[in-house]
Coordinates of C-alpha atoms in Angstrom, one line a residue:
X30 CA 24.0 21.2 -33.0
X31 CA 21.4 18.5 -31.9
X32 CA 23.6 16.9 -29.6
X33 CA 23.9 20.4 -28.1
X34 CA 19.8 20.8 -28.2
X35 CA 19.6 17.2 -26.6
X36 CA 21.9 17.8 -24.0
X37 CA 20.4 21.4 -23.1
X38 CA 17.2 19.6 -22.9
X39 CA 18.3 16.9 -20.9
X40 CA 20.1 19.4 -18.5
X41 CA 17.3 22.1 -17.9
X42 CA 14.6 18.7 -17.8
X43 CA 16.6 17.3 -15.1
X44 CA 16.4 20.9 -13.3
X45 CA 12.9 21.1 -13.4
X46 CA 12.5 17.7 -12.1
X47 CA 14.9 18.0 -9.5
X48 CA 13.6 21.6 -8.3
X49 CA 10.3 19.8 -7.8
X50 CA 11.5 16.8 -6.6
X51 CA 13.4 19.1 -3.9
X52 CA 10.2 20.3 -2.9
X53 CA 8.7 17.1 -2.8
X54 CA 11.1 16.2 0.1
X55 CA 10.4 18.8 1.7
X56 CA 6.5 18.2 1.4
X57 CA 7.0 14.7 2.7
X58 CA 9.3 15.6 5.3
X59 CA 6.3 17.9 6.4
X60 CA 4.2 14.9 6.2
X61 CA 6.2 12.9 8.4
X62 CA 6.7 15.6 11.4
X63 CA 3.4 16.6 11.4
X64 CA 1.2 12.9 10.5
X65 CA 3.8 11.4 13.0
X66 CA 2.9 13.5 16.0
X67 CA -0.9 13.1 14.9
X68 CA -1.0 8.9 14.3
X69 CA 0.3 6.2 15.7
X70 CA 3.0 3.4 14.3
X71 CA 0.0 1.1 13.9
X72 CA -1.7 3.3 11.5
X73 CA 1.0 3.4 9.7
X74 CA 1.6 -0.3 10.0
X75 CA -2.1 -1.0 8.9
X76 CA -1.3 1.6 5.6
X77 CA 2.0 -0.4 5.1
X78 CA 0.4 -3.7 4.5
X79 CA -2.5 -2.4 2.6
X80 CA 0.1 -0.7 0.0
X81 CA 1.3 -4.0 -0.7
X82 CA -1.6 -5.4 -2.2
X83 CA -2.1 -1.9 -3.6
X84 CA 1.5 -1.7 -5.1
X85 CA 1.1 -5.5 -6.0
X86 CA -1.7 -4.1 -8.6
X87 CA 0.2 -1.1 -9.6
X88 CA 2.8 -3.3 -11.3
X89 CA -0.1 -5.0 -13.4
X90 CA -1.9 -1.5 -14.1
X91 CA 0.8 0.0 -16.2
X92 CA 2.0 -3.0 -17.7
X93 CA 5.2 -1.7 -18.3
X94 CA 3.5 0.2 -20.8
X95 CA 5.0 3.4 -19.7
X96 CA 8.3 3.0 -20.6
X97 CA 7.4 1.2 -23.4
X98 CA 6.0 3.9 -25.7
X99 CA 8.5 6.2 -23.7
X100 CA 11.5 4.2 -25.4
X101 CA 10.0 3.8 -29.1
X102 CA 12.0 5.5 -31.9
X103 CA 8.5 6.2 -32.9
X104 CA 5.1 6.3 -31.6
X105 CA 1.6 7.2 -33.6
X106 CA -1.2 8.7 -32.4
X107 CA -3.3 5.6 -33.0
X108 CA -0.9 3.7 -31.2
X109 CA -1.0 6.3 -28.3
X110 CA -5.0 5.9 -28.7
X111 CA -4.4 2.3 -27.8
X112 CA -2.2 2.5 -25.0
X113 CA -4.3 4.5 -23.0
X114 CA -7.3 2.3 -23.6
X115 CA -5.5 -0.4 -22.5
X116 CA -4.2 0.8 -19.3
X117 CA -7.6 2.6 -18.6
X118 CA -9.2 -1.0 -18.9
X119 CA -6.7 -2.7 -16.4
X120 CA -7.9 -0.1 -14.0
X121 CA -10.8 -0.5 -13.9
X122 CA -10.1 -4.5 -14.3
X123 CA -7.9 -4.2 -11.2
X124 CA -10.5 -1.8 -9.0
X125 CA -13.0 -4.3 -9.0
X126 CA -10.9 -7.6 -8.7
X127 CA -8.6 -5.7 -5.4
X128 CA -12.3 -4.0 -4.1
X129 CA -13.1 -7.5 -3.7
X130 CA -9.5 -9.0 -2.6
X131 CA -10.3 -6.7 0.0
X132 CA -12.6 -9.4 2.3
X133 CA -10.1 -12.7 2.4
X134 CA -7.2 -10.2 3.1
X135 CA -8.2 -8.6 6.1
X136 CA -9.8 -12.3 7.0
X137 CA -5.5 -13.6 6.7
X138 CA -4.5 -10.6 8.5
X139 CA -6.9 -10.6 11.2
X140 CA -7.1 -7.2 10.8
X141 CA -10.7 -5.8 10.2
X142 CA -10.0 -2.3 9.5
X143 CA -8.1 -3.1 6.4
X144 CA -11.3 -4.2 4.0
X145 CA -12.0 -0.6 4.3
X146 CA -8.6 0.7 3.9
X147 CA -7.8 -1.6 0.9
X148 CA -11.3 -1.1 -1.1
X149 CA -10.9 2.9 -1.4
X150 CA -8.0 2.5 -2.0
X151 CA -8.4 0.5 -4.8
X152 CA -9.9 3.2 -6.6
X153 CA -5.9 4.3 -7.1
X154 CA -6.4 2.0 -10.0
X155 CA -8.6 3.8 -12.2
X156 CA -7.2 7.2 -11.3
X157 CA -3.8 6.0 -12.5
X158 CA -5.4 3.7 -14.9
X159 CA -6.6 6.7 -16.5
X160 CA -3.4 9.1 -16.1
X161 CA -1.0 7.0 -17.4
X162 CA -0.4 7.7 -21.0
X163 CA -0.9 11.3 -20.2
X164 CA 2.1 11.3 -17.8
X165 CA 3.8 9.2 -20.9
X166 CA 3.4 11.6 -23.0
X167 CA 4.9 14.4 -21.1
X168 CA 7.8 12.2 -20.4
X169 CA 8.1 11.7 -24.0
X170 CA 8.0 15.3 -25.3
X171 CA 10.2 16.3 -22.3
X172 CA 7.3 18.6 -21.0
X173 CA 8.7 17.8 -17.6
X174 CA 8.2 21.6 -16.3
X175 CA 4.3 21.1 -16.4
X176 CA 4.9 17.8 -14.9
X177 CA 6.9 18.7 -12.0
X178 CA 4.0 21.2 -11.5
X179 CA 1.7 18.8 -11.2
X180 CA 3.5 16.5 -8.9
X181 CA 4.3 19.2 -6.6
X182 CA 0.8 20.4 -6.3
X183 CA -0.6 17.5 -5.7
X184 CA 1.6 16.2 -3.0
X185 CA 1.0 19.9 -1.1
X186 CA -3.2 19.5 -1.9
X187 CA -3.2 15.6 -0.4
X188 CA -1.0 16.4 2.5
X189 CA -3.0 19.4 3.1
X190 CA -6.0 16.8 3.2
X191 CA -4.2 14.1 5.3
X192 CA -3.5 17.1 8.2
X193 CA -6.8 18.0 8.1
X194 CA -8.3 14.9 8.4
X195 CA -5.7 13.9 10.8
X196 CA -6.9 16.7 12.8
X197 CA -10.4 15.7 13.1
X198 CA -9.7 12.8 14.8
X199 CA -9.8 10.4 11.4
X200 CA -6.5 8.1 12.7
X201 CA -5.4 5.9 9.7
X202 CA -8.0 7.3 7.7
X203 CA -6.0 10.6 7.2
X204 CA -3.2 8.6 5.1
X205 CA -6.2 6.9 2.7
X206 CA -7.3 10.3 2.0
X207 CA -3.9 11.7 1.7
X208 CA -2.6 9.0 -0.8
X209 CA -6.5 9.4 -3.1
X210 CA -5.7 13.0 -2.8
X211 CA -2.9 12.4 -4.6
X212 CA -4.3 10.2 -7.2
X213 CA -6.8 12.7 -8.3
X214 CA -4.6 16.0 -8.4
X215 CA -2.6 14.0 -10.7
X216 CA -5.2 13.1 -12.9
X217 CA -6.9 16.5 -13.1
X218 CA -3.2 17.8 -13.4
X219 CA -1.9 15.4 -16.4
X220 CA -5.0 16.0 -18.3
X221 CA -5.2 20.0 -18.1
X222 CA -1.2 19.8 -19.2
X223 CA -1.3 17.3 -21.8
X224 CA -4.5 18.8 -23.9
X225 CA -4.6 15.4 -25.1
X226 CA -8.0 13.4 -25.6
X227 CA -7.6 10.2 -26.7
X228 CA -9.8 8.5 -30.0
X229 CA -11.5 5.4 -29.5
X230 CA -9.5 2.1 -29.4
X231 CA -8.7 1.0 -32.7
X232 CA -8.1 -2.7 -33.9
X233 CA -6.3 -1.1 -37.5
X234 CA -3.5 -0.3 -35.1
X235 CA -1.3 -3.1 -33.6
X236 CA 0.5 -2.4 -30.3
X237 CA 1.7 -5.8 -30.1
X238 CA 5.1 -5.0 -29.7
X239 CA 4.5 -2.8 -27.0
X240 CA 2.7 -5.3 -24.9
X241 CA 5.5 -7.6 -25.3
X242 CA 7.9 -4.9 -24.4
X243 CA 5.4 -4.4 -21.4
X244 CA 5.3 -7.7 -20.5
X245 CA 9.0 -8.2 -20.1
X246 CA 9.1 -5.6 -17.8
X247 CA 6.2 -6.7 -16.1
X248 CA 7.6 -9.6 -15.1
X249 CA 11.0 -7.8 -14.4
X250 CA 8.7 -4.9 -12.0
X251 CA 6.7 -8.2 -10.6
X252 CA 9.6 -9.7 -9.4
X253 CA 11.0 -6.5 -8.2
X254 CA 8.0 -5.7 -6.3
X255 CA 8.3 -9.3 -4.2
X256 CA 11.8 -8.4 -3.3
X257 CA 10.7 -4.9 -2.2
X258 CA 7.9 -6.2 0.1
X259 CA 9.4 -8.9 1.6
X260 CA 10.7 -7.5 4.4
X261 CA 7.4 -5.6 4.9
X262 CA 5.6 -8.9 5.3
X263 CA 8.2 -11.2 6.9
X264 CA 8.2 -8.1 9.4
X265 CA 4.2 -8.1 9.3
X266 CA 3.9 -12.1 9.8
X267 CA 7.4 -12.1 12.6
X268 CA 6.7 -9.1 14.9
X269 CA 3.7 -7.0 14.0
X270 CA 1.8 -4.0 13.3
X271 CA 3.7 -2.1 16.1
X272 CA 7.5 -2.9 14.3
X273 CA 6.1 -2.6 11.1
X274 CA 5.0 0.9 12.0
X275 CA 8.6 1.6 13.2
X276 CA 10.1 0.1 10.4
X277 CA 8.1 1.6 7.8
X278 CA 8.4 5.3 9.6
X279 CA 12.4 4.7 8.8
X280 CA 12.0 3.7 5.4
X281 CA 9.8 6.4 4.0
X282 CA 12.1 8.7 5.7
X283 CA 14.9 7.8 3.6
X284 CA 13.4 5.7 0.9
X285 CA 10.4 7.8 0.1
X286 CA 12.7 11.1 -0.7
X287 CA 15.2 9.0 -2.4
X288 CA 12.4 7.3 -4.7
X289 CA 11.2 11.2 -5.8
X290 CA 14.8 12.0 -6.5
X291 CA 15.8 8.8 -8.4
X292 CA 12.7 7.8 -10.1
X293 CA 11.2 10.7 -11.6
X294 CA 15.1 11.3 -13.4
X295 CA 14.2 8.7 -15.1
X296 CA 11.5 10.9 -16.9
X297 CA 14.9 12.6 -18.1
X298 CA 17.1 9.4 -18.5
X299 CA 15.1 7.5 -20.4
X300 CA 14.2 9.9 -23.1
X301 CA 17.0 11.0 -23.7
X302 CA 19.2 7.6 -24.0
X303 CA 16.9 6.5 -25.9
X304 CA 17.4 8.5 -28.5
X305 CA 21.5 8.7 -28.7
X306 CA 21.5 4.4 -28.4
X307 CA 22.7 3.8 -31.6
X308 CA 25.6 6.6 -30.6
X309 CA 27.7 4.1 -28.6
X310 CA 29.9 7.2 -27.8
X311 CA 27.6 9.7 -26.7
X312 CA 25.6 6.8 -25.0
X313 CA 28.7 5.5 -22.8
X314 CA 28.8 9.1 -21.7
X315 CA 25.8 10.1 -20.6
X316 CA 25.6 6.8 -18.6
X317 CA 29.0 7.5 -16.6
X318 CA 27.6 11.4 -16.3
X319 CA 24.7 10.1 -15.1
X320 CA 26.3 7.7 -12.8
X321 CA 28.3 10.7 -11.4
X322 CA 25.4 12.9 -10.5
X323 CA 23.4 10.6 -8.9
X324 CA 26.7 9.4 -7.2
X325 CA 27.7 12.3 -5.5
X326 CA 24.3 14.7 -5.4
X327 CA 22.7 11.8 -3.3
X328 CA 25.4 9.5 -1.8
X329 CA 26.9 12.3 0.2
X330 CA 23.9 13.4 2.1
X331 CA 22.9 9.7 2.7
X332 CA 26.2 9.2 3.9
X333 CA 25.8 12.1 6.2
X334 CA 22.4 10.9 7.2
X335 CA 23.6 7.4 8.4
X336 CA 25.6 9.1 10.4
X337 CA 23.1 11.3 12.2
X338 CA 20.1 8.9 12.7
X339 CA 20.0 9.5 16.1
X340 CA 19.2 13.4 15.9
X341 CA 17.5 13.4 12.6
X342 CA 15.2 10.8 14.8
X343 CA 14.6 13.3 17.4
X344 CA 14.0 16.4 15.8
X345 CA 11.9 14.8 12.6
X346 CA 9.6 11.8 14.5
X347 CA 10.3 12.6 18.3
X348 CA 11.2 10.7 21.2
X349 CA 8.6 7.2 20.8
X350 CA 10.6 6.4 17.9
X351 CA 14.2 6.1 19.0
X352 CA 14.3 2.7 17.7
X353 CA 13.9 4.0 14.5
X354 CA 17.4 5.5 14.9
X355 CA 19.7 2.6 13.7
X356 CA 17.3 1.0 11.1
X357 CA 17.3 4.8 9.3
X358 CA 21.1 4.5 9.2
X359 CA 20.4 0.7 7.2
X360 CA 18.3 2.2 4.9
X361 CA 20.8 5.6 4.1
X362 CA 23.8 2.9 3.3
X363 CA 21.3 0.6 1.1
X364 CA 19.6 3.8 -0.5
X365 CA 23.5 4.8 -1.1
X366 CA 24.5 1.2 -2.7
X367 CA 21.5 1.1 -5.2
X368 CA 21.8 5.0 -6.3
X369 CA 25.3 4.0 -7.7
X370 CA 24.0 1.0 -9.3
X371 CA 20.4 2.5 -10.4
X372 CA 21.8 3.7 -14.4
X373 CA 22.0 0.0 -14.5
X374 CA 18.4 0.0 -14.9
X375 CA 18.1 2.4 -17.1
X376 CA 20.3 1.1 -19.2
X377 CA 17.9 -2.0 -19.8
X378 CA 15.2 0.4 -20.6
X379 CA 16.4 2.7 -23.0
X380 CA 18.4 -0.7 -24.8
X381 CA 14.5 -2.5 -25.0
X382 CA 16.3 -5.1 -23.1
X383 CA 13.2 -6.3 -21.3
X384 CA 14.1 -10.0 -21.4
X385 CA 17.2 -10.0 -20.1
X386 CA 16.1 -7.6 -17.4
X387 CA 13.5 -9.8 -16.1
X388 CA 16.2 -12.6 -16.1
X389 CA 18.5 -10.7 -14.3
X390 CA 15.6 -9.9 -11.6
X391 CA 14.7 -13.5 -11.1
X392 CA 18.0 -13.7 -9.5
X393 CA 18.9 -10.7 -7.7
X394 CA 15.1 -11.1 -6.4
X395 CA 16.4 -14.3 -4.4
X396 CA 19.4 -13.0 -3.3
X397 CA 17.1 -10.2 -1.7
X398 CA 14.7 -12.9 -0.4
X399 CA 16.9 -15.2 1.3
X400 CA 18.8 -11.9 2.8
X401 CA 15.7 -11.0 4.4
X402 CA 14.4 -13.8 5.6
X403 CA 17.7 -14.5 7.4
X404 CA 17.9 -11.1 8.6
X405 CA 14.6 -11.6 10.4
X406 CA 16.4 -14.0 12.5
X407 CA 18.3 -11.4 14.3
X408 CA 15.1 -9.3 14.7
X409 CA 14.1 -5.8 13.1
X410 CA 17.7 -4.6 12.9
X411 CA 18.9 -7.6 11.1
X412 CA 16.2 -7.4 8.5
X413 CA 17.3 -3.6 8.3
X414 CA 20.9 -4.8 7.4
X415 CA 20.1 -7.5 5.3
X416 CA 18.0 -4.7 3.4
X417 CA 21.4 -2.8 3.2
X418 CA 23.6 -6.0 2.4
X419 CA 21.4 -7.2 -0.4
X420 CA 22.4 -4.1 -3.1
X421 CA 26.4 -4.7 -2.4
X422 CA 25.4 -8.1 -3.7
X423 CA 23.3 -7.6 -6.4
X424 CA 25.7 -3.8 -7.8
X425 CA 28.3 -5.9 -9.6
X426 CA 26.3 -8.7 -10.8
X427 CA 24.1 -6.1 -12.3
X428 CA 27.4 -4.7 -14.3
X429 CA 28.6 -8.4 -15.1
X430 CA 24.9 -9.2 -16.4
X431 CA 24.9 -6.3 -18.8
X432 CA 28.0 -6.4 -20.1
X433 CA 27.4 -10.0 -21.6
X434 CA 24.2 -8.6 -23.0
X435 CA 24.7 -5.0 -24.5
X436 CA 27.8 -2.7 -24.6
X437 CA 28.6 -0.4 -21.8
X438 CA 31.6 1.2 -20.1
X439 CA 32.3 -1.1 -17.2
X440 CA 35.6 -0.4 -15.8
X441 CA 34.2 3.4 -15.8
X442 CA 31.4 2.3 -14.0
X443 CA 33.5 0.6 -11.3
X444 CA 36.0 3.2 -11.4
X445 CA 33.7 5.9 -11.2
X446 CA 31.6 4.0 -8.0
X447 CA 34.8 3.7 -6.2
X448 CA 35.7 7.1 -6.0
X449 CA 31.8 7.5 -4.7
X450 CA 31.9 5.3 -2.0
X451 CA 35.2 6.8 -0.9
X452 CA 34.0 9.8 -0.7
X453 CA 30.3 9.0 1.1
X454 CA 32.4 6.2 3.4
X455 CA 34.6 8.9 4.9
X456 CA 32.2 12.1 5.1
X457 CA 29.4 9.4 6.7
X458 CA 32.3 8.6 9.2
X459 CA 33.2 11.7 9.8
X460 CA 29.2 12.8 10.7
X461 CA 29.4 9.7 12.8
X462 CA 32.2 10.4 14.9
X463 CA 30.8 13.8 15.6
X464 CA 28.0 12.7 16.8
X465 CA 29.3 10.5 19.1
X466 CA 31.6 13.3 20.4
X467 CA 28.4 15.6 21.2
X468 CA 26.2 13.3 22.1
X469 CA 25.4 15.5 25.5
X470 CA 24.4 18.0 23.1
X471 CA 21.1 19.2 21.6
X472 CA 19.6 17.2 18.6
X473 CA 19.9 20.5 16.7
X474 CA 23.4 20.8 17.5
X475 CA 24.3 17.3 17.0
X476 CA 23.1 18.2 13.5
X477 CA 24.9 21.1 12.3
X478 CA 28.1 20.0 13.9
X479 CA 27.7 16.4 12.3
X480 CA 26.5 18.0 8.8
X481 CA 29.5 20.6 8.4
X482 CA 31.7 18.1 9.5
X483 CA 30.4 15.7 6.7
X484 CA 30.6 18.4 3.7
X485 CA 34.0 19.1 5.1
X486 CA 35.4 16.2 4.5
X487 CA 33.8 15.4 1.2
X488 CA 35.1 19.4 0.2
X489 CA 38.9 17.2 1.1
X490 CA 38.9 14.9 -1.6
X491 CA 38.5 17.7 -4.1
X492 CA 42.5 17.8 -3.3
X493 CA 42.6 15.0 -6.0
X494 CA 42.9 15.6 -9.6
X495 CA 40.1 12.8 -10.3
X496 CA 37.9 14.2 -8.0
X497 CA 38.1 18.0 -9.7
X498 CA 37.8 16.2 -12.9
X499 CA 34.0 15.1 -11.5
X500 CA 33.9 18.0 -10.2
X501 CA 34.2 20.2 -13.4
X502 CA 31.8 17.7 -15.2
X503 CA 29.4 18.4 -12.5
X504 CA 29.6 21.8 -12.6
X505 CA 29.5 22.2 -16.4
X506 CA 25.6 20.0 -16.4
X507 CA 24.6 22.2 -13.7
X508 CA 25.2 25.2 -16.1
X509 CA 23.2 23.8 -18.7
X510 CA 20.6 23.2 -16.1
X511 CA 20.1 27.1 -15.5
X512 CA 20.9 28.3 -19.1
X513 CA 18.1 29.2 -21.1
X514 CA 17.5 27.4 -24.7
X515 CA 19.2 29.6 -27.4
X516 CA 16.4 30.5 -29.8

């Protein structure tokens, strides 16, 4: 009966978080028609690099902190007391130290504008600083209808800010406003949901082993972090604020959706295999359900997208960025490549296996490096397929690396990404080619055509036993999802 419970709560959590994920995506597909047509690639540019000292900070802000007290059997109220006094007093830590960081990087840059940019937005730090445990504790309790909520209001209130300001002639200003929008809607949002207020800090009650927990991670996100970036500043330091603007318009077209589909599951994910870990059973299955879902809900429409770059370009960012085009298609394969692989992660999580993640990081983070930089070689494209080549590399070392460390179904896991990759491979061809064959037509048409063409194909496998057998599981979550809780 509490397997049944668990699993009906995992199911209608992961509803809730996908129906506002979905309109998420379609906030931030708003964002980028509209702020697109408003701004220019080197606003965007200027925001790029500033987020990297700002996401740089991030990392140290939560101190992994989150999914540490997310993934305890137990956690007290003291100890939840302590944890939001400690991130609270990294943000304002971090505020002041990246409010200052803000002179000698726009000094390096050459780029005066961003000591403005990067000191309000260094105020991101206290708002999060402030939010975090709050959002914890949602995650924890699997409150994750008031938190989807939240996150959808406050992308519609800061995006309704950023047009505005956008509007009034603000330039790169709009997207500082849009992303401390954000910041506080969340805030206000957590805290009116949560009806928690913390006590003061209290030295009777250790948190030790979170912050060691934390600290793993830490090292693990850090690391992480440097392999996300570098492309963003070997791109920055090779070519310029003009590419970077292009490549950055491609990757939050695809990345940015992806990251509010993938991410905020993991508000579900983690949770919930955390508590069946010491059920090696039920544990293996969730992971290969979970493998599924993500699989096929998101492969197949990336797949689909690489395919259509070139109209999705010209209805969604217009005609000045065509080059954007073929580096979208890059990013839909890699966002594709590390979707199948991303249970991998969570597996570390819910297993405490903080050490051994950051281990694993060190290397894939080189890997990612050296792809990169040798990508840049054959300009912005290359570093666009060295971003997709990268998470074909690092996939089956990640499987190899936790199977000498904790106990998971592998060959499922192989098995399972196989028949995904089939399946994406040939509906993403099949868009392709269609396409190609109407290229003389309208980007709208082009569109259609290539999308029916896409779920058509990926309807034919369904001929397959296997593929029915996915199909059924599917199916039978996606029930739970809309079922009520029995009382």
């Amino acid at each position: 009966m509490m397997a049944s419970a668990l699993a009906h709560s995992a199911a209608r959590g992961a509803f809730f978080t996908l129906s506002a994920q979905a309109a998420r995506i379609v906030l931030q597909l708003l964002s980028v028609v509209i702020l697109s047509r408003l701004l220019s690639p080197h606003d965007y540019g200027l925001l790029a690099i500033a987020l990297v000292v700002v996401g740089l900070g991030e990392i140290f802000r939560d101190f992994g902190l989150t999914s540490a007290s997310i993934q305890a059997p137990e956690l007290s109220t003291g100890e939840r007391d302590n944890l939001f006094w400690v991130n609270a007093a990294i943000g304002v830590v971090l505020t002041a130290i990246t409010f200052v960081l803000a002179w000698p990087v726009a000094a390096i840059s050459q780029l005066g504008d961003l000591q403005g940019i990067v000191q309000w937005l260094s105020l991101i730090f206290l708002l999060n600083g402030v939010a975090t445990q709050h959002r914890a504790n949602l995650m924890r309790d699997l409150k994750l209808r008031a938190l989807a909520i939240v996150d959808v209001t406050s992308s519609a209130i800061a995006l309704a800010a950023a047009v505005a300001a956008a509007l009034l002639g603000a330039g790169f200003w709009a997207l500082v406003v849009q992303q401390l929008t954000t910041g506080t809607a969340i805030l206000v949002g957590v805290l009116i949901a949560g009806r928690w207020f913390p006590r003061w800090y209290s030295r009777a009650v250790p948190i030790r082993a979170f912050l060691t927990f934390g600290s793993h991670l830490v090292g693990a996100n850090l690391l992480a972090y440097v392999g996300r970036q570098i492309d963003t500043v070997t791109i920055a330091i090779r070519f310029g604020t003009q590419p970077l603007g292009l490549y950055n318009r491609g990757f939050q077209l695809i990345m940015t959706p992806l990251g509010q589909v993938r991410s905020p599951l993991q508000s579900v994910a983690l949770p919930v295999l955390s508590r069946v870990q010491a059920d090696q059973r039920r544990f293996d299955t969730y992971v290969i359900a979970a493998q599924l879902a993500l699989g096929y809900t998101i492969g197949i429409p990336l797949a689909i997208v690489a395919g259509l770059a070139d109209p999705i370009v010209g209805i969604m960012l217009g005609a000045r960025w065509a080059e954007t085009a073929p580096l979208i298609s890059m990013f839909a394969i890699a966002g594709l490549l590390t979707t199948v692989s991303f249970v991998g992660y969570w597996i570390y999580l819910a297993r405490g296996l903080g050490a051994e993640l950051l281990r694993y990081t060190i290397v894939t983070t080189v890997i990612k490096i050296v792809c990169i930089v040798v990508g840049s070689f054959f300009g912005l494209f290359g570093v666009a397929v060295a971003f997709a080549v990268h998470p074909a590399i690092a996939w089956p070392i990640s499987l190899a690396w936790l199977s000498r460390v904790t106990p998971i179904p592998h060959r499922k896991l192989y098995q399972g990404a196989g028949r995904i990759i089939a399946t994406t491979l040939a509906s993403g061809l099949a868009s392709l080619g269609i396409a190609h064959l109407t290229a003389s037509a309208p980007d709208g048409v082009q569109l259609l055509l290539g999308l029916g063409g896409g779920v058509v194909i990926a309807a034919a496998f369904l001929v397959l036993p296997v593929y029915r057998r996915d199909a059924s599981s599917l199916l039978a979550f996606v029930r739970l999802m809309v079922k009520r809780q029995p009382q």
